Short mmCIF file of C-alpha atoms and ligand atoms in Angstrom, two decimals:
data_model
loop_
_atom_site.label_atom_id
_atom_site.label_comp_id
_atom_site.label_asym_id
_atom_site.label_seq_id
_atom_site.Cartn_x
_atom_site.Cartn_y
_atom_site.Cartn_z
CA UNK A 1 -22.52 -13.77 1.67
CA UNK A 2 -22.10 -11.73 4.60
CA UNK A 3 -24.21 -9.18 5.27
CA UNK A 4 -21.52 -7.00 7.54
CA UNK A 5 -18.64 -4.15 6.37
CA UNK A 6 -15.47 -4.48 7.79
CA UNK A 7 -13.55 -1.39 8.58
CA UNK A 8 -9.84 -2.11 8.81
CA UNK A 9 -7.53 0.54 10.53
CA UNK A 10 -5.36 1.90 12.75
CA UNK A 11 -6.09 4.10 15.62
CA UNK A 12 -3.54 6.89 16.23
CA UNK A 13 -3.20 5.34 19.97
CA UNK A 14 -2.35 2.12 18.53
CA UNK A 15 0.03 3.82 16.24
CA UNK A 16 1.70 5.84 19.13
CA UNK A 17 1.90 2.35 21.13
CA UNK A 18 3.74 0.82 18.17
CA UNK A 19 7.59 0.92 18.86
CA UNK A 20 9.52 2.35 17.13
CA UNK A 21 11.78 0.04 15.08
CA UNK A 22 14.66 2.69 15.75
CA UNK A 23 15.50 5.38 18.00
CA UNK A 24 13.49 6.90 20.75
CA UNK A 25 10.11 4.84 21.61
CA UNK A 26 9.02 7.80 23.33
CA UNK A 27 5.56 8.99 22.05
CA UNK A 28 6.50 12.96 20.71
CA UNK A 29 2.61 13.53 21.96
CA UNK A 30 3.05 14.39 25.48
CA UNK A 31 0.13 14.62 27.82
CA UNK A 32 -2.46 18.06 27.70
CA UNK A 33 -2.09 20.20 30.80
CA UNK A 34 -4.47 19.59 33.12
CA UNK A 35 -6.74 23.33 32.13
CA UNK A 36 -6.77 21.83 28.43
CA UNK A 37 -7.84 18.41 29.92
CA UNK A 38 -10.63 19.97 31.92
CA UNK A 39 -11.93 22.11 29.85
CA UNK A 40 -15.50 21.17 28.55
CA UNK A 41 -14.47 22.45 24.84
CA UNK A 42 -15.09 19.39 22.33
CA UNK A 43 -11.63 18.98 20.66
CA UNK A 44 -11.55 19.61 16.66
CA UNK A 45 -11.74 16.70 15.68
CA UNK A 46 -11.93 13.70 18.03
CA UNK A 47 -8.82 11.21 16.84
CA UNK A 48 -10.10 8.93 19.61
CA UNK A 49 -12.77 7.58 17.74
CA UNK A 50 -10.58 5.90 15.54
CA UNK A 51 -13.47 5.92 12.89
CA UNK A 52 -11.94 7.98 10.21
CA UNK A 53 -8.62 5.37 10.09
CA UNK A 54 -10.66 2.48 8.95
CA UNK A 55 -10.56 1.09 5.22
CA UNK A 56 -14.12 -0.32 4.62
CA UNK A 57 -14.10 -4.43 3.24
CA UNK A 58 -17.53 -4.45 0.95
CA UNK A 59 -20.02 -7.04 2.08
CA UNK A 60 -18.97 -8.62 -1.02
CA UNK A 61 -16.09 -10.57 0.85
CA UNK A 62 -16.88 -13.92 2.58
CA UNK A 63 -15.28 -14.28 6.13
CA UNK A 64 -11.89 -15.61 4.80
CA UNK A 65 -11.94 -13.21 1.86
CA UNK A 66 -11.90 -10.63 4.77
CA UNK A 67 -9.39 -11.85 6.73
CA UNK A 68 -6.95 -12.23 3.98
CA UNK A 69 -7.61 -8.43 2.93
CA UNK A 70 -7.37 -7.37 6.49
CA UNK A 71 -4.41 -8.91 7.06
CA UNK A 72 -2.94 -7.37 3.70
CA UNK A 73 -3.92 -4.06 4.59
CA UNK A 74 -2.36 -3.27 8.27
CA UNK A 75 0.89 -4.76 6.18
CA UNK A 76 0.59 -1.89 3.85
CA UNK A 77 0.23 0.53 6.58
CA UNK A 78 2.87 -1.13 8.51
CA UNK A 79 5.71 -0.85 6.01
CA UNK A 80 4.52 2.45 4.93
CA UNK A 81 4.13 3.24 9.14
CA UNK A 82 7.92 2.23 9.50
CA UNK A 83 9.10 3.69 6.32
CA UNK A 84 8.19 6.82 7.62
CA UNK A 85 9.68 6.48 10.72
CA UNK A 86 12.85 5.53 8.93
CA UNK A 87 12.87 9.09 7.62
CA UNK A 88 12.05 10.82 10.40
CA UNK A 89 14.49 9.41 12.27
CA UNK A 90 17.34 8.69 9.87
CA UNK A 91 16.46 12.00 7.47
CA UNK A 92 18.18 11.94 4.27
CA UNK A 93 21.37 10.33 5.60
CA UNK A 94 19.66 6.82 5.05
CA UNK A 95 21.01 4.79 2.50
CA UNK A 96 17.83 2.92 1.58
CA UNK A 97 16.17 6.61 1.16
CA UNK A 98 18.68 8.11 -1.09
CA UNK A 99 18.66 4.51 -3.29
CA UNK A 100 15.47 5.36 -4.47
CA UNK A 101 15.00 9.37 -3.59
CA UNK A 102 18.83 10.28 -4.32
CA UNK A 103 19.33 13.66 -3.57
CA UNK A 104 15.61 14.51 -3.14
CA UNK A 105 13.99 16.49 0.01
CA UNK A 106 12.47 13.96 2.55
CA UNK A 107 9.12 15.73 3.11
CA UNK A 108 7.45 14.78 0.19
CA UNK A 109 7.98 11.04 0.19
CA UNK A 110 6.91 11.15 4.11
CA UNK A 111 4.07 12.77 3.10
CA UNK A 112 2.47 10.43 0.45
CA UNK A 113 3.53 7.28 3.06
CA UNK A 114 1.23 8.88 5.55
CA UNK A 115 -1.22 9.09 3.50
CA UNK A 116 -0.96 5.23 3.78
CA UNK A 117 0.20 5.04 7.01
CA UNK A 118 -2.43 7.64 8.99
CA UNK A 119 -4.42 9.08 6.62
CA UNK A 120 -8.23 9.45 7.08
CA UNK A 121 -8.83 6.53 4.91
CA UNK A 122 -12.96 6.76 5.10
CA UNK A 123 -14.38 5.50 1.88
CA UNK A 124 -11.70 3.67 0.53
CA UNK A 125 -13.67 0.90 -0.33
CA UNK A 126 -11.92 -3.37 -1.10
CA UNK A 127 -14.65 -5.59 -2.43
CA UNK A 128 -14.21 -9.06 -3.84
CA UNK A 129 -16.94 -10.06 -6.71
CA UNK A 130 -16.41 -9.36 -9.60
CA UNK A 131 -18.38 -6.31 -11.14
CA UNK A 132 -16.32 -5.55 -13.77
CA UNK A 133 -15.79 -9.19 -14.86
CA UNK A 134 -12.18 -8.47 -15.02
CA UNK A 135 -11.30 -11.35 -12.92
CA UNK A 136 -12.70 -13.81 -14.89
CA UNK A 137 -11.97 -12.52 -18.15
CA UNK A 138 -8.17 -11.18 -17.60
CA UNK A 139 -5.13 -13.75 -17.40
CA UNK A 140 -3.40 -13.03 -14.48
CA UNK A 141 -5.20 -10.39 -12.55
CA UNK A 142 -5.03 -10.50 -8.80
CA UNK A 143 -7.14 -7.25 -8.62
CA UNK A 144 -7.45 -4.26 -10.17
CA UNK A 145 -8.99 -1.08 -9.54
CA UNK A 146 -11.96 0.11 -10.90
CA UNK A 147 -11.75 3.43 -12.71
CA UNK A 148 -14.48 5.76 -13.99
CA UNK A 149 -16.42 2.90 -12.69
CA UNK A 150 -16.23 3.38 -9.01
CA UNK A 151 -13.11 5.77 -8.33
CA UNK A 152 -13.18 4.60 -4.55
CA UNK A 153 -13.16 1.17 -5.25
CA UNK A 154 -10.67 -1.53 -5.61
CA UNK A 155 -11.28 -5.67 -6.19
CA UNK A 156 -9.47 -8.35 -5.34
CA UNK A 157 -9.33 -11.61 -7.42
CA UNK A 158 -9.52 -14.83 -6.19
CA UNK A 159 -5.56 -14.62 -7.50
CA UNK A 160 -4.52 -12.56 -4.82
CA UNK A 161 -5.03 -15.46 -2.35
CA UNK A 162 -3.25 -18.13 -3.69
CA UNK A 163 -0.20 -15.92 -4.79
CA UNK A 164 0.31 -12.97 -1.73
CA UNK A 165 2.93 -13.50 0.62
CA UNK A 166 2.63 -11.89 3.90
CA UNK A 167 5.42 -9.45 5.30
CA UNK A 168 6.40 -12.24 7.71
CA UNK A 169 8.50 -13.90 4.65
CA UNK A 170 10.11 -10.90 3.38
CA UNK A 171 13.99 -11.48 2.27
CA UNK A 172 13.01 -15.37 2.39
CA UNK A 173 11.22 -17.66 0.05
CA UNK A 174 14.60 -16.74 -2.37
CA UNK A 175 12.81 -13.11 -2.27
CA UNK A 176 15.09 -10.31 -2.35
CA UNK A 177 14.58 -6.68 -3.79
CA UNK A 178 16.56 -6.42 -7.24
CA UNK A 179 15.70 -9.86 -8.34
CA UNK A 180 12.61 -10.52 -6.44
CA UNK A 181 8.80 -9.75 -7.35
CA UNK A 182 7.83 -6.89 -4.45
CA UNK A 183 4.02 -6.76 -5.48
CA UNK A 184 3.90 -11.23 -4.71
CA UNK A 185 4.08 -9.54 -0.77
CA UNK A 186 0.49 -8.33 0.59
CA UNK A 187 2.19 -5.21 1.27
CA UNK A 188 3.88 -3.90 -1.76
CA UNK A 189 0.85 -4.75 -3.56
CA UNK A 190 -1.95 -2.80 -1.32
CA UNK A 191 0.30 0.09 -1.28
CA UNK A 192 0.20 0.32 -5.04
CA UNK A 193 -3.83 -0.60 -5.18
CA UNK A 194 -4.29 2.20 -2.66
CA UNK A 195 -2.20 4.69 -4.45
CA UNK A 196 -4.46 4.48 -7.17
CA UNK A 197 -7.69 5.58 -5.41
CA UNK A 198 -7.56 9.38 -5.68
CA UNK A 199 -8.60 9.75 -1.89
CA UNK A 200 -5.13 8.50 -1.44
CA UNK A 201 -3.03 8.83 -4.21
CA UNK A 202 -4.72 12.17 -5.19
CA UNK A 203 -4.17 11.57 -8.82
CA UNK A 204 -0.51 12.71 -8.08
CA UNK A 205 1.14 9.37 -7.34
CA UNK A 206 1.86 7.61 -11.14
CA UNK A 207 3.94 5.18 -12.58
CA UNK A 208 7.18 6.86 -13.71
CA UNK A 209 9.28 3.89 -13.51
CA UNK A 210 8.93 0.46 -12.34
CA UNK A 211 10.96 -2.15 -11.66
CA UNK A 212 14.51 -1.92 -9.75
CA UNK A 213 16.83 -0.79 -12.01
CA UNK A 214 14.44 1.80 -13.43
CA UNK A 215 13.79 2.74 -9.71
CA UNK A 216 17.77 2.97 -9.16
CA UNK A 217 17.63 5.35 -12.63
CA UNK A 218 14.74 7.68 -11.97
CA UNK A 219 16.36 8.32 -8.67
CA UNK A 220 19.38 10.18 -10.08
CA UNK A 221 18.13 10.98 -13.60
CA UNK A 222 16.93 13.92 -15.32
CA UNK A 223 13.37 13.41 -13.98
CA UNK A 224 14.21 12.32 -10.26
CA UNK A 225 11.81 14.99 -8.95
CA UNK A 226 9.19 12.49 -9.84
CA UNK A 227 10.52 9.51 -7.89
CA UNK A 228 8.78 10.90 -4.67
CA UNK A 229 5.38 10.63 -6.36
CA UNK A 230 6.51 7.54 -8.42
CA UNK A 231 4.12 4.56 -7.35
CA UNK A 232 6.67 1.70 -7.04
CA UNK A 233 9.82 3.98 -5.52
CA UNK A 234 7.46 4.40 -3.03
CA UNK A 235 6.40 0.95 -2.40
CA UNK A 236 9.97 -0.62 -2.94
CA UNK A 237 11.59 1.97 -0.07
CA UNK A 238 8.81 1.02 1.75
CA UNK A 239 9.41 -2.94 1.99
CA UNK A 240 13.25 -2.59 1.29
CA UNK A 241 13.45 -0.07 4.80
CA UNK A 242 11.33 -2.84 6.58
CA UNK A 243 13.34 -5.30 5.33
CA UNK A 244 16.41 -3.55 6.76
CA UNK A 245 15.68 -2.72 10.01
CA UNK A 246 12.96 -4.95 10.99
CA UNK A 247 12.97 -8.66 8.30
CA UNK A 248 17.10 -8.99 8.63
CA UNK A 249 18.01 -6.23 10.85
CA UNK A 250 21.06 -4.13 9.40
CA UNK A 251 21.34 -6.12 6.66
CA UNK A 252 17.85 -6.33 4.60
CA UNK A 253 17.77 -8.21 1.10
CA UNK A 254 18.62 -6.16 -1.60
CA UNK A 255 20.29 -8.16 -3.81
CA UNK A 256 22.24 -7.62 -7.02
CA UNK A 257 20.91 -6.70 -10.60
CA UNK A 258 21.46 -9.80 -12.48
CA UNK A 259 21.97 -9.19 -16.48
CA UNK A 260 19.05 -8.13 -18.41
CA UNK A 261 17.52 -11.55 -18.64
CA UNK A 262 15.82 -10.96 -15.29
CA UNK A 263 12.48 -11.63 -15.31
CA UNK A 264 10.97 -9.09 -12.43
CA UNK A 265 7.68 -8.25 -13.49
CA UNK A 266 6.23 -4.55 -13.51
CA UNK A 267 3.10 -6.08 -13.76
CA UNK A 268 0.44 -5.52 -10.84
CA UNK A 269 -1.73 -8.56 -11.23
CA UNK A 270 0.31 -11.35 -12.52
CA UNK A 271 0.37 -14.63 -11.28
CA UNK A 272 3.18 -15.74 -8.90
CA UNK A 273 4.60 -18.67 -8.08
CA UNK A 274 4.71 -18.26 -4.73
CA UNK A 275 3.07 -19.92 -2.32
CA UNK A 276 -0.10 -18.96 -0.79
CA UNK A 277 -0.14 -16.12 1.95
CA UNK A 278 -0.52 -16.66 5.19
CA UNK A 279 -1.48 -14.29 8.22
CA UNK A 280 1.24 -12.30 9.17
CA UNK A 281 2.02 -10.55 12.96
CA UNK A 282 1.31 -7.00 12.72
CA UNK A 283 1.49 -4.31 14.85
CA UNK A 284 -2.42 -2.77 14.20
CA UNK A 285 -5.23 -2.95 15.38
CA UNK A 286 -8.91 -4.85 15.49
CA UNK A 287 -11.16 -4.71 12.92
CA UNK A 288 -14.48 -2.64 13.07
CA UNK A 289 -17.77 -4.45 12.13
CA UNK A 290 -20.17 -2.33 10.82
CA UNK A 291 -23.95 -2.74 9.62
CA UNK A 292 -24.25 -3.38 5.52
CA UNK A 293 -26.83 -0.36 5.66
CA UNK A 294 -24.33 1.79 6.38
CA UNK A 295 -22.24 1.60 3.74
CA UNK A 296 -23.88 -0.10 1.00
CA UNK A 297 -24.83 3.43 -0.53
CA UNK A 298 -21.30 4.85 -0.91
CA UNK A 299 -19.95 1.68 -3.86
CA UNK A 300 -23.10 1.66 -5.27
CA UNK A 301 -23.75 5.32 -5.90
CA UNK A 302 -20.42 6.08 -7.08
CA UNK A 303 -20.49 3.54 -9.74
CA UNK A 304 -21.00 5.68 -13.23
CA UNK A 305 -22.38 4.10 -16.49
CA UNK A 306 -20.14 2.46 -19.03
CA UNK A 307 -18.61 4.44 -21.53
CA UNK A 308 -16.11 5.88 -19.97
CA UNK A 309 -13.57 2.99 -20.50
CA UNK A 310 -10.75 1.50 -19.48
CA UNK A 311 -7.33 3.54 -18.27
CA UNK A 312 -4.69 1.40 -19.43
CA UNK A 313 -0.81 2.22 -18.64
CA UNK A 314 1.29 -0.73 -20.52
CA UNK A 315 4.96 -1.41 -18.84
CA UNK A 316 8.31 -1.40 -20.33
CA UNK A 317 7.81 -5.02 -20.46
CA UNK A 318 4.45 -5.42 -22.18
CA UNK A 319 2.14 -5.79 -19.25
CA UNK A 320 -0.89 -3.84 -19.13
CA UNK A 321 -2.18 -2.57 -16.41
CA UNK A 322 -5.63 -1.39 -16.32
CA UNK A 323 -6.71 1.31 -13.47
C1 LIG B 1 20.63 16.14 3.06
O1 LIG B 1 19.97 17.34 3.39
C2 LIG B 1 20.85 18.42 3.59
C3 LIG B 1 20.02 19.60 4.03
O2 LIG B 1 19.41 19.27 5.24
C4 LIG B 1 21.61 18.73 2.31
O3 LIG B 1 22.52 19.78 2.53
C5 LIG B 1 22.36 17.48 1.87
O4 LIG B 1 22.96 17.71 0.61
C6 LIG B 1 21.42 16.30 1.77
N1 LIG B 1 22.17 15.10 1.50
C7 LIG B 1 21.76 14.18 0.64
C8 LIG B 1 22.66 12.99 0.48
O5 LIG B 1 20.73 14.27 0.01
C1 LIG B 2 -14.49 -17.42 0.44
O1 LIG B 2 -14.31 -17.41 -0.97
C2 LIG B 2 -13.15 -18.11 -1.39
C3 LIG B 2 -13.03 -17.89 -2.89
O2 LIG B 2 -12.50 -16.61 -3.12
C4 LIG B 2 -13.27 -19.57 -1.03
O3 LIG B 2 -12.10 -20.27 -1.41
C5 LIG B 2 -13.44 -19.68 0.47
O4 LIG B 2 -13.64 -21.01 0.85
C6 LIG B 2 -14.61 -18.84 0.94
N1 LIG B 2 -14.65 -18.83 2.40
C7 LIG B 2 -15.74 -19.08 3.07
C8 LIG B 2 -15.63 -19.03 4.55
O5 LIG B 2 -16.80 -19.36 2.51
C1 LIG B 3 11.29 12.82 -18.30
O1 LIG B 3 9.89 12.96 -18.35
C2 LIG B 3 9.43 13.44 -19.60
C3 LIG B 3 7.95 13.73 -19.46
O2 LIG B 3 7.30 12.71 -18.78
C4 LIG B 3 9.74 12.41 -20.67
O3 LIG B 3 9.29 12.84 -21.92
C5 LIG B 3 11.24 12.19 -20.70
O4 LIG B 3 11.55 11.14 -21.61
C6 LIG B 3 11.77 11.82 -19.34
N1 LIG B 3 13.22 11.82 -19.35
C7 LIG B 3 13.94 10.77 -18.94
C8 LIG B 3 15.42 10.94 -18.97
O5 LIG B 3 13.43 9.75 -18.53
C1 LIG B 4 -16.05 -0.40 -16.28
O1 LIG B 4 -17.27 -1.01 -16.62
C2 LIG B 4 -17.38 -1.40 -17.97
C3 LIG B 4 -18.79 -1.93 -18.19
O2 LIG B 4 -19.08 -2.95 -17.27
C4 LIG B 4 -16.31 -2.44 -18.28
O3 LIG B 4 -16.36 -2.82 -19.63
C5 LIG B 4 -14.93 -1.83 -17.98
O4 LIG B 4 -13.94 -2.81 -18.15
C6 LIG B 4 -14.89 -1.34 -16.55
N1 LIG B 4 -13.66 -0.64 -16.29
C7 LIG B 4 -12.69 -1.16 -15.51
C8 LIG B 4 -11.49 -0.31 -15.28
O5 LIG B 4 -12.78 -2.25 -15.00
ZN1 LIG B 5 -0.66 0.71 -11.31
#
C-alpha cells in the first residue's frame, strides 16, 4: 500500500492554456491593470494555488490503481471541459446540443458540466478496496458509489481496469453513440460516478432516462426540462460533442438506432468486452502528492454506521444500480 493521496486536477491556468477545440483560442481573462497588480490586497480567493481543483485518490490505490484513475479523471473533465466550450461557442444552434437538450436554455447544462469541468472539487474522494464488499460480492460492478456510507466517496473495482477504454479510442473499437456502450470509456463513466457525489451532483443530477433512444425522447418529451439535470444526457453530449469536433472532426460517431434488439446497457458497472484501457493524451495537468495524514480523516469520519442501506435505482432493462 501506499502511504500518499493523490490529488488529481486542473488548474484554471492550465485550463486557460488548453485550446480551444473551436473558435477563438484567445483566453477571455485579459491581464489586471497594473494598480490592481500592485496593489498589496490578497485577492478573494487565490485560483493560483490550484489546490481547490484537485480530486483526492485514497491511499487505498496502489501506484497503477492511481494512474489508471488519474488518467480517467482529467478525461471526465476533458469532455465535460470541451462540452462546455461547445456551448459557449456554438449556443443552442449546435446540433449535438439540441439532440439531447432540444429546445432547452443552454445555461443550465453548462452549468452542471462545470461543475465537472472547474468546479472546486476538494473532498471528492476515489478509493480502491473494497469497504463495502460490493466488489467482491456484486457480478459485474466496476465501482459504485458509496451512499449513506461515505457520501463523498466513490470505489473503483478491479473491473474498471480491465474493461475502461480511454477517450483516445472514442468512435473506434466498433464504438459509436446509438449502438455503442458510452460508460466502457473512462470518461462517460467518471462523469456519471461524480455526478453522484452531492458535492457535485448536488442531489439534483438523477437518472431520468438512460440509454440513447430514451435520451433522444426525454429531449423533446413532456418532461424535457429534466434532460439538463438528467445524468446520462449529460454524459452522452459530453462524449458525443468530443467525438465531433475533436475524435472524427465534423463528423463524430453517432450511429443509427438499430431495432429494439440492441443490447446497450444502462447499467453503470457491467462488464464489457472491451479491451483493457490504456493511458490516454489529455490536455490537464500533474498530479499533486499529498501526505496520508492529511487526508486520511475526511473518508474515515464521514463513513456512518450501517443501517441506513442501500439506494437502489433499477433500469428499464433490469440492471440495478446501487448509489
Ligand atoms: C435558441 O435560443 C433562442 C434565444 O436565444 C431562441 O429564440 C431559439 O428558439 C432557440 N433555438 C433552439 C433551436 O432552441
Ligand atoms: C495494483 O493492484 C492491481 C489490482 O487492482 C494489480 O493488478 C496491480 O498489479 C497492482 N499494481 C502494483 C504496482 O502493485
Ligand atoms: C414525467 O415525469 C413524471 C414524474 O417523474 C412521471 O410520472 C411521468 O411518467 C413522466 N412523463 C413522461 C412522458 O415520461
Ligand atoms: C453500506 O455499508 C453496509 C454495511 O457494511 C453495506 O451492507 C451496504 O451495502 C453499504 N452500502 C453501499 C451503498 O455500498
Ligand atoms: Zn447512477
Amino acid at each position: 500500500m501506499r502511504l500518499s493521496s493523490v490529488l488529481v486536477g486542473v488548474s484554471l491556468q492550465a485550463l486557460q492554456a488548453a485550446a480551444l477545440p473551436v473558435g477563438s483560442s484567445e483566453s477571455p481573462f485579459t491581464s489586471t491593470s497594473p494598480a490592481l497588480a500592485s496593489s498589496t490586497a490578497p485577492p478573494v480567493y487565490d485560483w493560483s494555488s490550484g489546490y481547490e481543483s484537485q480530486f483526492i485518490i485514497h491511499p487505498s490505490c496502489n501506484s497503477t490503481e492511481r494512474h489508471e484513475i488519474t488518467s480517467g479523471l482529467e478525461q471526465a473533465v476533458t469532455i465535460a471541459k470541451h462540452a462546455k466550450e461547445h456551448i459557449l461557442i456554438h449556443r443552442n444552434s449546435s446540433k449535438v446540443f439540441q439532440k439531447y437538450f432540444g429546445q432547452g436554455p443552454t445555461g443550465p447544462v453548462i452549468g452542471w458540466l462545470d461543475k465537472i469541468a472547474t468546479a472546486n472539487r476538494a473532498g471528492v474522494i476515489f478509493r480502491c478496496d473494497d469497504p463495502d464488499k460490493n466488489c467482491v460480492t456484486q457480478d459485474g460492478w466496476a465501482g459504485h458509489h458509496r451512499g449513506s456510507n461515505a457520501t463523498s466517496e466513490t470505489v473503483i473495482c478491479p473491473l474498471s481496469y480491465t474493461t475502461r477504454r480511454p477517450l483516445t479510442a472514442l468512435c473506434a473499437r466498433g464504438f459509436d453513440m446509438a449502438t455503442g456502450r458510452t460508460n466502457d470509456y473512462w470518461a462517460a463513466d467518471l462523469m456519471h460516478r461524480l455526478y453522484h457525489v452531492p458535492a457535485v451532483g448536488e442531489d439534483e443530477i438523477g437518472h431520468y432516462a438512460d440509454g440513447y433512444s430514451e435520451l433522444l425522447e426525454l429531449a423533446v418529451g413532456a418532461n424535457r426540462t429534466d434532460a439538463a439535470r438528467n445524468s446520462a444526457s449529460l454524459s452522452y453530449f459530453a462524449l458525443e460533442a468530443y467525438a465531433y469536433d475533436i475524435s472524427v472532426p465534423g463528423e463524430g460517431c453517432a450511429g443509427k438506432v438499430v431495432e429494439e434488439e440492441h443490447d446497450h446497457d444502462h447499467d453503470h458497472d457491467a462488464s464489457a468486452t472491451s479491451s483493457a484501457a490504456g493511458a490516454a493524451a489529455t490536455s490537464v495537468n500533474p498530479t499533486r502528492v499529498i501526505p496520508v495524514s492529511t487526508t486520511a480523516a475526511a473518508p474515515v469520519a464521514t463513513a456512518t454506521g450501517g443501517g441506513a442501506g442501500k439506494e437502489c435505482h433499477t433500469h428499464d432493462d433490469g440492471t440495478e444500480h446501487c448509489t
